[in-house]
Coordinates of C-alpha atoms in Angstrom, one line a residue:
X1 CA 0.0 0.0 0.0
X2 CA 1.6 3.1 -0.6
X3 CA 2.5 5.6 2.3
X4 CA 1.8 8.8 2.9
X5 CA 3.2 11.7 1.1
X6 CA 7.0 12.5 2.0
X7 CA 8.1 15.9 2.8
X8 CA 12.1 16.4 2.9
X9 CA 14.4 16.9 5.7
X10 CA 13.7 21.1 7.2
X11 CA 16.9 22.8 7.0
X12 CA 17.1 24.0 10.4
X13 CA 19.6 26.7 10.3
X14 CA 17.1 28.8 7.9
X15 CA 14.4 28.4 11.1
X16 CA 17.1 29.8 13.2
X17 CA 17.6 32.8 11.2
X18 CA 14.0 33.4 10.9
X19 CA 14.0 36.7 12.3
X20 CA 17.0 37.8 10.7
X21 CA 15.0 36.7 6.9
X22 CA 12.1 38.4 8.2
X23 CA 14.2 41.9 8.9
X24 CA 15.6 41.2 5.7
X25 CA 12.1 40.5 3.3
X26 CA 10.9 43.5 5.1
X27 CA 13.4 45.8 4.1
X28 CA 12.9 45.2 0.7
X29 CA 9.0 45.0 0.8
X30 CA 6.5 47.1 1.9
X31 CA 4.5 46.1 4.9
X32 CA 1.5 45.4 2.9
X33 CA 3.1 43.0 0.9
X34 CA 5.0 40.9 3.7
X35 CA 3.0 38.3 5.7
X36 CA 4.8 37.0 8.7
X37 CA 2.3 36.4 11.6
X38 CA 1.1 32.6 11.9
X39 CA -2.2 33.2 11.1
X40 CA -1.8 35.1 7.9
X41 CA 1.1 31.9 7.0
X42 CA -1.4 29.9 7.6
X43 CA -3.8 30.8 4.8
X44 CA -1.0 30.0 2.1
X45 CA -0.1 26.6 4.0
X46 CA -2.1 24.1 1.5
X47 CA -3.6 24.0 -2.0
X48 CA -6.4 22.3 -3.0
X49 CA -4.9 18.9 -3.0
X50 CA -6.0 19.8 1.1
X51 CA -5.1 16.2 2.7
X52 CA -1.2 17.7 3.1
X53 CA 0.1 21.1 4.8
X54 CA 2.9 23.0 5.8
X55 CA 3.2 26.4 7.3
X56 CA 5.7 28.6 4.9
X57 CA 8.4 30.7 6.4
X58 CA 6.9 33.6 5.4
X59 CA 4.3 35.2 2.1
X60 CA 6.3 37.5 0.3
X61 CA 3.0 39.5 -2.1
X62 CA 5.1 41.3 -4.7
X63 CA 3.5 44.2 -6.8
X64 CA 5.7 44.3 -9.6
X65 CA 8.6 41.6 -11.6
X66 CA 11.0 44.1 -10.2
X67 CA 9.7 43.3 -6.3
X68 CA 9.8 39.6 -7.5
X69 CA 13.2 40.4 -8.8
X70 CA 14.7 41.8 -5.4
X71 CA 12.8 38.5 -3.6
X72 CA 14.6 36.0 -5.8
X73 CA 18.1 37.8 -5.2
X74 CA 17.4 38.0 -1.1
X75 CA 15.9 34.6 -1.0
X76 CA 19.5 32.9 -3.2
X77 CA 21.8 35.1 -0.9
X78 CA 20.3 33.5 1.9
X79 CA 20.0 30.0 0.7
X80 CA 16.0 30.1 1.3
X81 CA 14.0 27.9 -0.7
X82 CA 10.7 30.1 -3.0
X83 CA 7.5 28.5 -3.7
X84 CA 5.9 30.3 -6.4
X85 CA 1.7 30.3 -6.1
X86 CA -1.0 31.7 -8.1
X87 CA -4.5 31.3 -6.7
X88 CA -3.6 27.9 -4.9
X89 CA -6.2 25.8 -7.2
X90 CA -3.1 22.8 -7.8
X91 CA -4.9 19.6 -7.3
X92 CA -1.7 17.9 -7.2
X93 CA 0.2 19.9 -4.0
X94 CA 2.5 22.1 -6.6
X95 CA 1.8 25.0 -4.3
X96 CA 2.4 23.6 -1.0
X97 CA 5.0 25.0 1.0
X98 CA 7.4 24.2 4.1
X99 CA 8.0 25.9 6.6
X100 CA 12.0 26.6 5.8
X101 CA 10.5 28.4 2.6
X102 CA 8.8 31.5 1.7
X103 CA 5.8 31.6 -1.3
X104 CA 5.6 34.3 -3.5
X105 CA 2.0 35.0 -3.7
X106 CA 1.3 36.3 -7.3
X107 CA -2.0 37.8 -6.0
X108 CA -1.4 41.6 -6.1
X109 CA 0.1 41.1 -10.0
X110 CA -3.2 41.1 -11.0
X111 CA -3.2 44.1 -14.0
X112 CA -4.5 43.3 -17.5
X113 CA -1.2 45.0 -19.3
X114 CA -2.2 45.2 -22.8
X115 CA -4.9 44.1 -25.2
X116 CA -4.6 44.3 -29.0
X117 CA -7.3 43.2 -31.2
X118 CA -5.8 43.7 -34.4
X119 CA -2.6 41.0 -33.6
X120 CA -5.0 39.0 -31.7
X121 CA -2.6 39.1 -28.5
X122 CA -3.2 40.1 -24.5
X123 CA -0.3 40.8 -22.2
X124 CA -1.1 40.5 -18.7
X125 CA 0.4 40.0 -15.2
X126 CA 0.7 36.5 -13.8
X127 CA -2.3 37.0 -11.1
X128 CA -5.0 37.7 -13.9
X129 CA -7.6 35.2 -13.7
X130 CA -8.3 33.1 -16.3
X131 CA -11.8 34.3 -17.1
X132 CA -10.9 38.0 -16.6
X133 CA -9.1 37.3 -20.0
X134 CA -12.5 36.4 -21.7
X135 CA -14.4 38.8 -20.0
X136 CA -12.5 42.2 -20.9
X137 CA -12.2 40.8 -25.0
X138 CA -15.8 39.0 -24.7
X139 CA -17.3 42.1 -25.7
X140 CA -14.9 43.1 -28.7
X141 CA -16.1 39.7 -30.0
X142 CA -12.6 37.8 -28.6
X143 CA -11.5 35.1 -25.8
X144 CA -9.0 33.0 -24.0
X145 CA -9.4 29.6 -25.0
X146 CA -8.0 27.7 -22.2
X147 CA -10.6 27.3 -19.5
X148 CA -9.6 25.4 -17.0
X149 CA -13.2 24.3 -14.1
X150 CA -11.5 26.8 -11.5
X151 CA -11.3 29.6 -14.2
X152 CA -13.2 31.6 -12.1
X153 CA -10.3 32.0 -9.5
X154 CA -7.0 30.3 -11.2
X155 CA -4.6 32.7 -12.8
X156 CA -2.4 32.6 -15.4
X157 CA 0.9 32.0 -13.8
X158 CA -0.5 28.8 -12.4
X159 CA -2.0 27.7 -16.1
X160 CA 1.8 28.4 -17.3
X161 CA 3.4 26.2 -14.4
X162 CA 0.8 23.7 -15.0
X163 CA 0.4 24.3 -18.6
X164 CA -3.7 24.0 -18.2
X165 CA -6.5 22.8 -20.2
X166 CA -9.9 22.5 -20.1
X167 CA -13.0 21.1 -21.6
X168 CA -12.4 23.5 -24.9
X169 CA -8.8 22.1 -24.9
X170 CA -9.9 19.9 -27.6
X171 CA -10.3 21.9 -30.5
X172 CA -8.2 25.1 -29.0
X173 CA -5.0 23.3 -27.3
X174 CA -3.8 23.6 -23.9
X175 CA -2.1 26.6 -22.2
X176 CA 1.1 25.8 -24.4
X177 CA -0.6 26.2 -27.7
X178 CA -2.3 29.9 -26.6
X179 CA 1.1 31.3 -25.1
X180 CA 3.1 33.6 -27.2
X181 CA 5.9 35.0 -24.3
X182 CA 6.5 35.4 -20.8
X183 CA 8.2 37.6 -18.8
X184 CA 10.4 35.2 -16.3
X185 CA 12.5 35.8 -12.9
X186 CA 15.2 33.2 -12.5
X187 CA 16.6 31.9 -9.5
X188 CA 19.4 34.2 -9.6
X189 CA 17.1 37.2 -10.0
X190 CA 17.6 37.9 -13.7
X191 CA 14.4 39.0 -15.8
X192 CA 14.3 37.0 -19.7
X193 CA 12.0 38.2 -21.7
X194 CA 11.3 34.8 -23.9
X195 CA 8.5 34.3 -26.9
X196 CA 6.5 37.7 -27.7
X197 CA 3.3 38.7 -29.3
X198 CA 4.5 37.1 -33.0
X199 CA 3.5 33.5 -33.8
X200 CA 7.3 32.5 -34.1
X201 CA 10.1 34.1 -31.7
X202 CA 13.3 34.0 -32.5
X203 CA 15.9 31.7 -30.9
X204 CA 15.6 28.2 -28.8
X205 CA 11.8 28.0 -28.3
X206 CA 12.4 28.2 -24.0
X207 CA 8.6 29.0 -24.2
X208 CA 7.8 25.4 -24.5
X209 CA 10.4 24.3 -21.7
X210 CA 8.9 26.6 -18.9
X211 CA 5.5 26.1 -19.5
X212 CA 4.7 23.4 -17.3
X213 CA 7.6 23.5 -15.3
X214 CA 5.7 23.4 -11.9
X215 CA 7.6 26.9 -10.8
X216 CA 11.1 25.1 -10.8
X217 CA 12.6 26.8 -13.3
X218 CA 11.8 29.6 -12.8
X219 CA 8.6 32.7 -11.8
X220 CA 6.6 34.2 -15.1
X221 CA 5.5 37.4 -13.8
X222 CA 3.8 38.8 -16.8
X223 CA 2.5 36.7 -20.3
X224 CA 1.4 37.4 -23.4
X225 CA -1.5 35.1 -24.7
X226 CA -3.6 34.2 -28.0
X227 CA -6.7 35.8 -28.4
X228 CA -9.6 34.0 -30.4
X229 CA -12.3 35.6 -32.3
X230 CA -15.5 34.3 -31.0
X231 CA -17.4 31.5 -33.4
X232 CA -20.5 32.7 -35.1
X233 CA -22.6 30.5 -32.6
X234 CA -22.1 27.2 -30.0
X235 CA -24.0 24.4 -29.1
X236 CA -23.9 21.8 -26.5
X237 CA -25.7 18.7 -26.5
X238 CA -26.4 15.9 -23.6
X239 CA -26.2 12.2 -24.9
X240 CA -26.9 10.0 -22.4
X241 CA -26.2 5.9 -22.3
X242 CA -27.0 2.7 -20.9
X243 CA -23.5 2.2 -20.6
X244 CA -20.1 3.5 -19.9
X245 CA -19.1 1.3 -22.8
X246 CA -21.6 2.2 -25.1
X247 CA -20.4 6.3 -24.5
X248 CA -16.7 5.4 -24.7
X249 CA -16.9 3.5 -27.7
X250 CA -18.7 6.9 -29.1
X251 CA -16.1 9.2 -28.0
X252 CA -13.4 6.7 -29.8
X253 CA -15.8 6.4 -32.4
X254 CA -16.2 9.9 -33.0
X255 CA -12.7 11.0 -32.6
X256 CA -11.8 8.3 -35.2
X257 CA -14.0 9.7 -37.8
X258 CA -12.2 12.9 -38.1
X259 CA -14.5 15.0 -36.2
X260 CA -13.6 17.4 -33.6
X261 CA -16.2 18.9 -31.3
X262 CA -15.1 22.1 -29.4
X263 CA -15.3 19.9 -26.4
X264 CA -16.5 16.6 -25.5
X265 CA -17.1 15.6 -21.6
X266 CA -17.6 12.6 -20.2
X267 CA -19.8 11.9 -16.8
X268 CA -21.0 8.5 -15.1
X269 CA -23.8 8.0 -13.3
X270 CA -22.5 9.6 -9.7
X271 CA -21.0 12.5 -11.5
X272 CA -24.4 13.2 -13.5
X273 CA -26.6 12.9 -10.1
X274 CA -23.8 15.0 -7.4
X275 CA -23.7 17.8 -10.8
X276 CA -27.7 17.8 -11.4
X277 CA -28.5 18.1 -7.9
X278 CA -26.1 21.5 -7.8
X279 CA -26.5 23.1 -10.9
X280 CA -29.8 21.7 -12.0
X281 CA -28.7 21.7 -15.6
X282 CA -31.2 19.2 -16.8
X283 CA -28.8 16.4 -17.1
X284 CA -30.9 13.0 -17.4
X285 CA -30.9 10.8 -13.9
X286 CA -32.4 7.8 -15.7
X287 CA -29.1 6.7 -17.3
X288 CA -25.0 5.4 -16.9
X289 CA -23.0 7.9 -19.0
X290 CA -23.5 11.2 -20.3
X291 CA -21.7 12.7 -22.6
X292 CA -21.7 16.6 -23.4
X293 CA -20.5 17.6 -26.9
X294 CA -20.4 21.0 -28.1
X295 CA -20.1 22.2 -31.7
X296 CA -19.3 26.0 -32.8
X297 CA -20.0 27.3 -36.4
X298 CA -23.2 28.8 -38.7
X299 CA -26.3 27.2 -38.0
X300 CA -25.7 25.6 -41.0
X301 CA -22.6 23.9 -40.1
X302 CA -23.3 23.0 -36.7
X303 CA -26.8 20.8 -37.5
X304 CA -24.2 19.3 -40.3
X305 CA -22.0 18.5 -37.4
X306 CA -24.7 17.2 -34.9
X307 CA -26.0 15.5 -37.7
X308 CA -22.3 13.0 -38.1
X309 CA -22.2 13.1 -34.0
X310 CA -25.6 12.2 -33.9
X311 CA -25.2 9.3 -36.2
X312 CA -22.3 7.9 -34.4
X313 CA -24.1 8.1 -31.0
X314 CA -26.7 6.2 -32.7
X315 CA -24.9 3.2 -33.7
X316 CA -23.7 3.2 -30.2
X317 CA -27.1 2.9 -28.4
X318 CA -28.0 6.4 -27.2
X319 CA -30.9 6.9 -25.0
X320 CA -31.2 10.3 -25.1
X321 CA -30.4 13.3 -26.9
X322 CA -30.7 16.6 -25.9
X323 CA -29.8 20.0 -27.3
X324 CA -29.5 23.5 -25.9
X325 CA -31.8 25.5 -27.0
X326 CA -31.2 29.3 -25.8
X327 CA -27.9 30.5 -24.6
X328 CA -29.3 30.3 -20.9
X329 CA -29.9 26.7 -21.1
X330 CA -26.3 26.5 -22.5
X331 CA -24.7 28.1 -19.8
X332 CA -26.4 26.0 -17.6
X333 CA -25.2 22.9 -19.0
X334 CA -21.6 24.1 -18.3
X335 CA -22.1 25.6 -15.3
X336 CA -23.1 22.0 -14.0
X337 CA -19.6 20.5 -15.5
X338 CA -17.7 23.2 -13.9
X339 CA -19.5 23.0 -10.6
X340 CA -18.6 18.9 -10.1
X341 CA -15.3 19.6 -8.4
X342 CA -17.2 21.8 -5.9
X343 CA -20.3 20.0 -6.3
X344 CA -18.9 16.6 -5.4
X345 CA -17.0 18.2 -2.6
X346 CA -20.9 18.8 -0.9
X347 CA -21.3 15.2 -1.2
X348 CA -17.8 13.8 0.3
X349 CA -14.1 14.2 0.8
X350 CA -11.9 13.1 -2.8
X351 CA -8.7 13.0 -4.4
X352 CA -8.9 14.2 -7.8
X353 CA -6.5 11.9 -10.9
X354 CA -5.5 13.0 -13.9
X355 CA -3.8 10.8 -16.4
X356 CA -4.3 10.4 -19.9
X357 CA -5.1 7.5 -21.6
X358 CA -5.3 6.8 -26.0
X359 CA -9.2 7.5 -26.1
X360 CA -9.0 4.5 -28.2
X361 CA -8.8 2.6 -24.5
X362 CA -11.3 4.9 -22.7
X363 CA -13.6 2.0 -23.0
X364 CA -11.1 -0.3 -21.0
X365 CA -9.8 2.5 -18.8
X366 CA -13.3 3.4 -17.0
X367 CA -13.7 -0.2 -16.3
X368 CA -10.3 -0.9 -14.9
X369 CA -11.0 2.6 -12.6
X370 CA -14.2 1.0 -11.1
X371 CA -12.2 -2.1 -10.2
X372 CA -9.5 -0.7 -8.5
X373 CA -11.7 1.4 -6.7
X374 CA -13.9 -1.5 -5.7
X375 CA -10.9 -3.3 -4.8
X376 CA -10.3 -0.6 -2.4
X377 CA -13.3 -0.4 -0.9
X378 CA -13.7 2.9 -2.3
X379 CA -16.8 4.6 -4.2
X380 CA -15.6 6.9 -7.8
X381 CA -16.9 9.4 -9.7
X382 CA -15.7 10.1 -13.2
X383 CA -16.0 13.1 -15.0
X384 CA -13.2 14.1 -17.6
X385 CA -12.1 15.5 -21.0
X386 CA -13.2 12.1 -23.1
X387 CA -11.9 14.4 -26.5
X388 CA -8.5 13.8 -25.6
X389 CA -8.1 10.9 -23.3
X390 CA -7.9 13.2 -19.9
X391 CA -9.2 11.2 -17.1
X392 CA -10.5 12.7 -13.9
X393 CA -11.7 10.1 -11.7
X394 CA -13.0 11.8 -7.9
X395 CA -12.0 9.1 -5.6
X396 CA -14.1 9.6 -2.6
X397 CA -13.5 9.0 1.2
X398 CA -13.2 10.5 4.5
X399 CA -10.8 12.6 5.0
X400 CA -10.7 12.3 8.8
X401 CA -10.2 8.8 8.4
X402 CA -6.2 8.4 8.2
X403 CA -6.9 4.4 6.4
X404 CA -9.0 6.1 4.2
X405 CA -6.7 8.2 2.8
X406 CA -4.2 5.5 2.5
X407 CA -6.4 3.5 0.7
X408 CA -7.4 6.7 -1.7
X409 CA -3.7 7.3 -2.5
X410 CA -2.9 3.8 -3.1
X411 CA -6.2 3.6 -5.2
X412 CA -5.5 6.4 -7.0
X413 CA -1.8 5.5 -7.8
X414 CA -3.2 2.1 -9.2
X415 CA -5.3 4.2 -11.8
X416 CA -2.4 6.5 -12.5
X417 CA 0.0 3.0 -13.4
X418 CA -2.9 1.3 -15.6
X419 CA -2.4 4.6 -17.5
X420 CA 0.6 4.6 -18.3
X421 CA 0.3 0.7 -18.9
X422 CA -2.7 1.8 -21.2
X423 CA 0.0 4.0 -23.4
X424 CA -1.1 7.5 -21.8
X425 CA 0.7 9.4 -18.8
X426 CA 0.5 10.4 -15.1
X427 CA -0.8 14.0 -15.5
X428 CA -2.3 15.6 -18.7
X429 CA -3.7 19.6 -17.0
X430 CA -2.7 18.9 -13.3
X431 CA 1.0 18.7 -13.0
X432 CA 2.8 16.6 -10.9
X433 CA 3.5 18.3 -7.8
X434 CA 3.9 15.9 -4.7
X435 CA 0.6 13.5 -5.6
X436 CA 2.5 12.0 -8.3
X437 CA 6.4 12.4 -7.5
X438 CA 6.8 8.5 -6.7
X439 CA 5.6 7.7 -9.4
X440 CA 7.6 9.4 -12.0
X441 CA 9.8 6.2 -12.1
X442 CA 6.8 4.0 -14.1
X443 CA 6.8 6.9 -16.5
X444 CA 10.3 7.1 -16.9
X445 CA 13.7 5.5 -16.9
X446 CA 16.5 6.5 -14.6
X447 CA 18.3 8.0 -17.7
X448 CA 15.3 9.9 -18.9
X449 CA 14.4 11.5 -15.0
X450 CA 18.5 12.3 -14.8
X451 CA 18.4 14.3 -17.9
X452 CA 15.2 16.4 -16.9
X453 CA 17.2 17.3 -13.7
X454 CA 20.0 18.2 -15.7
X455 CA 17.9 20.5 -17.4
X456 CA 16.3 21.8 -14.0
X457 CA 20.0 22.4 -12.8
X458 CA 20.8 24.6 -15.8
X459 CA 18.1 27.4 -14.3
X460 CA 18.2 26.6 -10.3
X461 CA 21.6 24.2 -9.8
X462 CA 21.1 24.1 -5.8
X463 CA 17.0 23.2 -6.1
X464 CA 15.9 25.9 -4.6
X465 CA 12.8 26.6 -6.4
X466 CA 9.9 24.9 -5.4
X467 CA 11.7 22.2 -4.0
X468 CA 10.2 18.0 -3.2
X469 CA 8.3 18.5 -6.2
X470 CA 7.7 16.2 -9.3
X471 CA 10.6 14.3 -8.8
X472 CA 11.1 11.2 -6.4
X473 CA 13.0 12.2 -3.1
X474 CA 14.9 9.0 -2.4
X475 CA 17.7 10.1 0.0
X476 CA 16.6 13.6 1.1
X477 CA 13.1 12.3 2.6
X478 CA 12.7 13.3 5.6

C-alpha cells in the first residue's frame, strides 16, 4: 500500500535565522506585501490537493517583476528555498510549501497589461484570472481559449506552471498552444523576456520548456497570450447511455472519424446525479453515462456537425439526446460541468486523478478505474475530457479517516500506473507536484528523470525553487 506523502528533511539553520530573513524580506517589501504572523502563514499553507500542509516561512505579495526580482536575489543570498503560487487551485500539491520556505503569492500582479485586437494578442500580469481574459475581450467579439473548471479563480501564472486545459482544450489546445511570451524571474534574480506577441520568436523556443515547469525553473510574472475571435454560434448537446461502454466506444468512435467537437465531456452516473442536484442543468438521472459535446459554427454547419455526431451516437445505443436551446440553457449545462469539483466536494471528501489514456482505451480505462476502486473499498466518480483521453476520476473517502486516505492514495496511484500501462501518462492539466512524485519512475527510466534534472540544474543548480516537487525524493526524505 503506498504511504503517505514525504516531505524532505527542514533545513534547520534557515528556522534559526527566521527573524534575521524576516528583517531582511521587510526591508525590501512594503508592509503590505509581507505576511509574517502565523495566522496570515497559515492561509497559504495548502492547495487544494488539502489532505497535506505545511506552514511557509513567510508570504512575500510582490507588486511588480521588479519586487519579485529583489525576492529572488534576497531569497538565493540567503540560501531560502521560494514556492511560487497563483491562486492555490493545484490539485496535485504544486503549491504547498514548508516551513524553511517563503511563497511568492502572485496575488497583487493582478493588471490586465495590454490588449490588442488587431494581432489578436493580451499581455497580462501572472495573477489575472483566467476568465478576466474572456471577459475584458468578450465584448470586442474575442477570448481566451483555455478554460480550465477553476477559471473563475485560477490565474495565469499557475495555467503556465501547470500548462492547463480544459473542456475547450480539444479543439483550442492547452495553455502551451495559446502562449506567445513570458516575462520570467530566475533563481538568480535575472528578468528574460522569452516568446512575444509574433507567432514564431526567435531563438531556442524556451517558451515550451517553462510552460509546465511546476515553478522550478523559474517565476513568469507577466505573459502574453492568443486571443480567439468568438465563433458565429455554439452548441452543446447531452447524450446519455446505458453504458459507460456504449459512451466510450462513441467518443473513440467519433474521434476516429475525423471529427472534432469544441469539447466533449464525459460523466457516469454519480457524477451526473452529485452535478444535477447542484446546478440543475437538466442532465438525465435515468441513465450510466453522459456525454456533453459542443459544436461551434453557422447554423448551418453546426446541424451538419450534430447531424455526423448524432449518427455515431446512434450506432452506439444512445438513449437520449438533448440539445441547448437558448444561450441560458447552454450556460447551464456548463455551469453543472464546472461545478462537479465543488459540487462533489458537498457530497464527500476526494482525491482528484489525472492521467491520460489513447481515447482508443477509454472504454477499458473506465472499467479498470471501477475495479481498483472497488478493490479498495472505495466509491468513484468520473468526470473528464473524453476528447483527448484526460481522465478525472473523484476518488471519494473521508478525510478524517487516516486508512481512508491510505487507501485513496494507493487507489489512486493504481489508476495512474494502468495509464501509463494503457499508453497515456500520469498527468495531462494537473501537473505533478507531490501526488504524483513517486511515481515518476513507471513513466520514466533513470536516464530519462536524470536528464530532466539536468535540465532543472541549468536554471536553479542548488533546487531551490519549489523544491520536493515532481521528482522522487529518495535520500533527502525526511
Amino acid at each position: 500500500m503506498m504511504s503517505q506523502i514525504a516531505f524532505p528533511r527542514l533545513d534547520h539553520a534557515i528556522l534559526a535565522r527566521r527573524d534575521s530573513i524576516l528583517d531582511g524580506l521587510a526591508a525590501i517589501l512594503p508592509r503590505e506585501c509581507l505576511i509574517t504572523d502565523e495566522s496570515g502563514r497559515r492561509a497559504f499553507e495548502t492547495d487544494a490537493l488539502t489532505a497535506y500542509r505545511r506552514v511557509p516561512l513567510a508570504v512575500a505579495l510582490p507588486r511588480s517583476t521588479q519586487e519579485v526580482q529583489r525576492v529572488m536575489r534576497f531569497c538565493r543570498d540567503q540560501k531560502v528555498n521560494v514556492v511560487p503560487r497563483g491562486a492555490g487551485t493545484s490539485l496535485s500539491g504544486g503549491a504547498i510549501p514548508q516551513e524553511d520556505a517563503v511563497v511568492i503569492a502572485m496575488t497583487k500582479m493582478s493588471r490586465i497589461l495590454e490588449i490588442n485586437l488587431a494581432d489578436r494578442f493580451a499581455r497580462v500580469e501572472a495573477g489575472v484570472t483566467n476568465l478576466a481574459i474572456s471577459d475584458a475581450v468578450g465584448p470586442e467579439g474575442f477570448f481566451y481559449a483555455p478554460d480550465p473548471s477553476s477559471q473563475l479563480a485560477c490565474t495565469i501564472g499557475g495555467n503556465i506552471a501547470m500548462n492547463s486545459g480544459g473542456a475547450h482544450c480539444l479543439k483550442y489546445g492547452v495553455t502551451t498552444n495559446n502562449l506567445l511570451g513570458v516575462r520570467f524571474v530566475t533563481v538568480d534574480g535575472e528578468i528574460l523576456d522569452l516568446g512575444g506577441p509574433a507567432m514564431d520568436a526567435a531563438g531556442y523556443d524556451f517558451l515550451g520548456l517553462i510552460c509546465g515547469s511546476e515553478g522550478q525553473l523559474g517565476i513568469a510574472t507577466e505573459a502574453t497570450v492568443r486571443l480567439i475571435r468568438s465563433p458565429e454560434g455554439a452548441r452543446p448537446v447531452l447524450f446519455g447511455f446505458d453504458s459507460a461502454e456504449d459512451a466510450s466506444q462513441c467518443v473513440a468512435s467519433i474521434i476516429g472519424a475525423g471529427i472534432v467537437p469544441v469539447a466533449m465531456e464525459y460523466m457516469d452516473r454519480p457524477a451526473i446525479h452529485i452535478c444535477e442536484n447542484f446546478a440543475h442543468a437538466g442532465y438525465p438521472l435515468d441513465v450510466e453515462a453522459m456525454l456533453i459535446i459542443e459544436v461551434e459554427g453557422s447554423e448551418a454547419e453546426m446541424q451538419a456537425l450534430l447531424a455526423r455526431i448524432g449518427a455515431i451516437a446512434k450506432a452506439h445505443n444512445v438513449r437520449t439526446v438533448r440539445e441547448s436551446m437558448s444561450a441560458m440553457e447552454s450556460a447551464q449545462i456548463w455551469k453543472g460541468r464546472k461545478s462537479a469539483f465543488g459540487a462533489t466536494g458537498r457530497v464527500a471528501d476526494y482525491i482528484c486523478m489525472d492521467g491520460t489514456v489513447p481515447t482508443g482505451r477509454l472504454p477499458e480505462a473506465l472499467r479498470r478505474t471501477g475495479e481498483i476502486c472497488a478493490s479498495f473499498g472505495l466509491r468513484v466518480a468520473n468526470v473528464f475530457h473524453a476528447g483527448d483521453g484526460n481522465m478525472h476520476p473523484l476518488i471519494l473517502y473521508n478525510v478524517n479517516d487516516p486508512k481512508e486516505g491510505e487507501l485513496a492514495e494507493a487507489a489512486g496511484a493504481a489508476v495512474l500506473e494502468m495509464c501509463v500501462e494503457l499508453g497515456g501518462c500520469l498527468t495531462g492539466e494537473h501537473g505533478v507536484g507531490i501526488e504524483k512524485r513517486e511515481l515518476m519512475t513507471r513513466q520514466f527510466t533513470e536516464i530519462e528523470l536524470d536528464q530532466q534534472k539536468r535540465v532543472r540544474a541549468v536554471f536553479d543548480p542548488e533546487g531551490r525553487l519549489n523544491p520536493a516537487k515532481v521528482f522522487p525524493l529518495g535520500g533527502r526524505a525526511a
